[in-house]
Amino acid sequence: MTTVPFFRNSTTWQRVRDGVEADIARSVDKGLAVDGILVREVEEELTRRLGCAGVRLTASGSDALLVLLKQRGIGPGDEVIVPAYTFFASVAAIAHVGARPVIVDILPDRYTICPDAVRAAVTERTKAVVAVHLFTTMADMESLAALSADHGLLLIEDSAQGIGMSQRGRLAGTAARGGVFSFFPAKTVGALGDAGAVIATDERQLAEFDEILGRGEGTEPTYGCDEIQAAVVRACLPLLDEFKDKRRKLFAYYDERLRSIDGVRRLPSLGPENVGYVYVGEFDRRDELQAHLRTHGITTEIFYPLPLSRQACLADVADCTKPVPVAEEASTRVLALPLYSDLLEEEAAYVCDIVSDFYCRA
Ligand SMILES: Cc1ncc(COP(=O)(O)O)c(C=O)c1O
């Protein structure tokens, strides 16, 4: 039976393997370390690409968020407004620094935080808003920046999914004061395990990141990235444009094939500033479709199965009282299809055949 995994990176690995192995040997010669020579080289390259004050690699995107929230002085007594529809880490990081997440609804069609819902949730304890860039698109940074300025709030970018995305010419991660990347393997640029980055938009912020990361003389490093993951990110970064193009072509192919199927609702197609990080559609009888795809060897994911305000573990630490009808509806209908730069066109064609088959037989 044909199988299409949700993610695979074996072809990319074969391409970069020699360079990665040579880099790891070079690092071992210097004394392999967390925050070693390869980490520093990736930081320099990312700083150059982003045109920012500096970048620090971290052990994961989740750790990068923690470093950013700490640097921005968020802690106990603060409320932080965050979307109901995002990866758990966006909310966990807020709770981890001792602040209270206030979970609000998202915009239909783009799945990012709804500025009106943010405005309605502001209290005298609100300290910050987390703008999460999701799937293909950055959050509406212009509206969020305006309302943050009106209410004196910090605007934090959770750009873990956002490498390569931009809005009005500003790259994800540099559109507020500080952002993050995740290099989890399935990301547009992925390591072989966990890795992340925190992005500084000015020198003072960079110095404060270094303090939190224990980068100074005689301090103990924490949240740092290891050299093996840095070697893979170093090899894959130059391929970012190629990865984006490949994802864009596959995205367009899915769009074209699925557009005409009754029962499938697609997000807007990719504009030049979007990146096809995840291909998400809304599907009638989603769970049945997922099972049908599974029996045909195709793995899919539900991003995300519950609005975060309905996660039991957050009941005591977050404000889960706001209505989130858009997130509720999305969580019952969304399905992410396989989309990655190693995916073959014939595999995408097979996925579309099986989706069509499901709805035609209904
Ligand atoms: C929106 C968002 N924030 C944070 C993270 C955390 O990144 P990591 O998995 O590298 O810890 C992710 C990872 O998928 C994410 O999608």
Short mmCIF file of C-alpha atoms in Angstrom, two decimals, residues 77-230:
data_model
loop_
_atom_site.label_atom_id
_atom_site.label_comp_id
_atom_site.label_asym_id
_atom_site.label_seq_id
_atom_site.Cartn_x
_atom_site.Cartn_y
_atom_site.Cartn_z
CA GLY A 77 0.30 39.49 38.76
CA ASP A 78 0.34 40.14 35.00
CA GLU A 79 -2.38 39.13 32.55
CA VAL A 80 -1.29 38.19 29.04
CA ILE A 81 -3.84 37.91 26.22
CA VAL A 82 -3.28 34.94 23.91
CA PRO A 83 -5.31 33.22 21.16
CA ALA A 84 -7.42 30.13 21.91
CA TYR A 85 -6.13 28.48 18.79
CA THR A 86 -2.40 27.80 18.86
CA PHE A 87 0.20 25.29 19.91
CA PHE A 88 0.13 24.71 23.67
CA ALA A 89 3.55 26.30 24.24
CA SER A 90 2.19 29.80 23.46
CA VAL A 91 0.08 29.59 26.62
CA ALA A 92 2.35 27.32 28.70
CA ALA A 93 5.20 29.84 28.51
CA ILE A 94 2.96 32.55 30.03
CA ALA A 95 1.90 30.28 32.89
CA HIS A 96 5.52 29.15 33.34
CA VAL A 97 6.70 32.69 34.11
CA GLY A 98 3.86 33.01 36.65
CA ALA A 99 1.55 35.29 34.64
CA ARG A 100 -2.12 34.57 33.88
CA PRO A 101 -3.00 33.75 30.27
CA VAL A 102 -6.30 35.30 29.13
CA ILE A 103 -7.54 33.21 26.24
CA VAL A 104 -9.52 34.94 23.47
CA ASP A 105 -10.99 34.10 20.07
CA ILE A 106 -9.40 34.12 16.63
CA LEU A 107 -10.33 35.58 13.27
CA PRO A 108 -12.20 33.35 10.84
CA ASP A 109 -10.23 32.44 7.69
CA ARG A 110 -6.78 33.27 9.01
CA TYR A 111 -6.95 31.63 12.47
CA THR A 112 -4.87 34.33 14.17
CA ILE A 113 -5.86 36.33 17.27
CA CYS A 114 -8.88 38.62 16.84
CA PRO A 115 -7.94 42.26 17.63
CA ASP A 116 -11.52 43.10 18.73
CA ALA A 117 -11.49 40.18 21.15
CA VAL A 118 -8.17 41.43 22.52
CA ARG A 119 -9.55 44.93 23.03
CA ALA A 120 -12.57 43.53 24.89
CA ALA A 121 -10.33 41.48 27.23
CA VAL A 122 -8.05 44.31 28.40
CA THR A 123 -8.14 45.03 32.16
CA GLU A 124 -5.91 47.13 34.41
CA ARG A 125 -3.77 44.01 34.98
CA THR A 126 -3.16 43.32 31.28
CA LYS A 127 0.54 43.58 30.54
CA ALA A 128 0.96 42.02 27.11
CA VAL A 129 -0.60 40.47 24.02
CA VAL A 130 0.91 37.44 22.27
CA ALA A 131 0.54 37.62 18.48
CA VAL A 132 0.88 34.05 17.19
CA HIS A 133 1.64 33.61 13.49
CA LEU A 134 -0.15 30.49 12.36
CA PHE A 135 0.09 27.98 9.50
CA THR A 136 0.73 30.40 6.63
CA THR A 137 0.06 33.88 7.92
CA MET A 138 1.25 36.46 10.41
CA ALA A 139 -1.23 37.84 12.93
CA ASP A 140 -2.68 41.27 12.11
CA MET A 141 0.32 43.17 13.50
CA GLU A 142 -0.90 46.61 12.47
CA SER A 143 -4.16 46.40 14.46
CA LEU A 144 -2.42 44.70 17.38
CA ALA A 145 0.33 47.33 17.49
CA ALA A 146 -2.30 50.12 17.43
CA LEU A 147 -4.36 48.66 20.26
CA SER A 148 -1.23 47.81 22.28
CA ALA A 149 -0.15 51.44 21.98
CA ASP A 150 -3.64 52.66 22.99
CA HIS A 151 -3.62 50.55 26.15
CA GLY A 152 0.09 50.68 26.96
CA LEU A 153 0.57 46.91 26.40
CA LEU A 154 3.66 44.99 25.32
CA LEU A 155 3.22 43.20 22.00
CA ILE A 156 5.01 39.81 21.93
CA GLU A 157 5.51 37.85 18.71
CA ASP A 158 5.19 34.07 18.90
CA SER A 159 6.71 33.59 15.48
CA ALA A 160 7.73 29.96 16.16
CA GLN A 161 6.02 28.90 12.89
CA GLY A 162 6.86 32.09 11.04
CA ILE A 163 10.33 31.80 9.52
CA GLY A 164 10.21 33.42 6.07
CA MET A 165 6.77 35.02 6.54
CA SER A 166 6.41 38.78 6.33
CA GLN A 167 3.78 41.51 6.54
CA ARG A 168 4.11 44.88 4.82
CA GLY A 169 7.78 44.06 4.29
CA ARG A 170 8.53 43.25 7.94
CA LEU A 171 9.81 39.76 8.58
CA ALA A 172 8.19 37.56 11.20
CA GLY A 173 10.24 37.77 14.38
CA THR A 174 11.13 41.42 13.78
CA ALA A 175 7.65 42.93 13.61
CA ALA A 176 7.35 43.76 17.33
CA ARG A 177 10.02 44.06 20.02
CA GLY A 178 11.47 40.54 20.06
CA GLY A 179 10.33 37.31 18.43
CA VAL A 180 11.14 33.60 18.34
CA PHE A 181 11.67 30.72 15.90
CA SER A 182 11.22 27.00 16.37
CA PHE A 183 13.49 24.61 14.48
CA PHE A 184 11.48 21.52 15.44
CA PRO A 185 12.08 19.04 12.57
CA ALA A 186 8.74 19.65 10.80
CA LYS A 187 9.17 23.44 10.70
CA THR A 188 9.97 25.14 7.39
CA VAL A 189 13.62 25.02 8.51
CA GLY A 190 14.01 22.11 10.90
CA ALA A 191 16.76 20.52 12.96
CA LEU A 192 16.82 16.78 13.71
CA GLY A 193 15.47 17.42 17.21
CA ASP A 194 14.47 20.43 19.27
CA ALA A 195 16.03 23.83 18.70
CA GLY A 196 14.82 27.42 18.63
CA ALA A 197 15.91 31.03 18.48
CA VAL A 198 15.08 34.27 20.21
CA ILE A 199 15.39 37.46 18.18
CA ALA A 200 16.51 40.81 19.57
CA THR A 201 15.44 44.04 17.93
CA ASP A 202 17.90 46.22 19.88
CA GLU A 203 21.25 45.92 21.63
CA ARG A 204 19.85 46.27 25.13
CA GLN A 205 17.42 43.44 24.56
CA LEU A 206 20.26 41.27 23.26
CA ALA A 207 22.33 41.97 26.38
CA GLU A 208 19.34 41.03 28.55
CA PHE A 209 18.85 37.78 26.59
CA ASP A 210 22.52 36.98 27.26
CA GLU A 211 22.04 37.52 30.96
CA ILE A 212 19.02 35.18 31.04
CA LEU A 213 20.87 32.61 28.90
CA GLY A 214 23.92 32.71 31.18
CA ARG A 215 26.14 33.75 28.30
CA GLY A 216 28.43 35.94 30.44
CA GLU A 217 31.85 35.08 31.90
CA GLY A 218 31.69 32.58 34.75
CA THR A 219 27.92 32.00 34.46
CA GLU A 220 26.13 28.73 33.87
CA PRO A 221 24.47 28.54 30.41
CA THR A 222 20.76 27.71 30.43
CA TYR A 223 18.13 27.23 27.68
CA GLY A 224 21.03 26.86 25.20
CA CYS A 225 21.13 25.01 21.87
CA ASP A 226 23.48 22.07 21.26
CA GLU A 227 25.99 21.97 18.42
CA ILE A 228 24.42 18.98 16.65
CA GLN A 229 21.09 20.76 16.13
CA ALA A 230 22.94 23.95 15.21
#
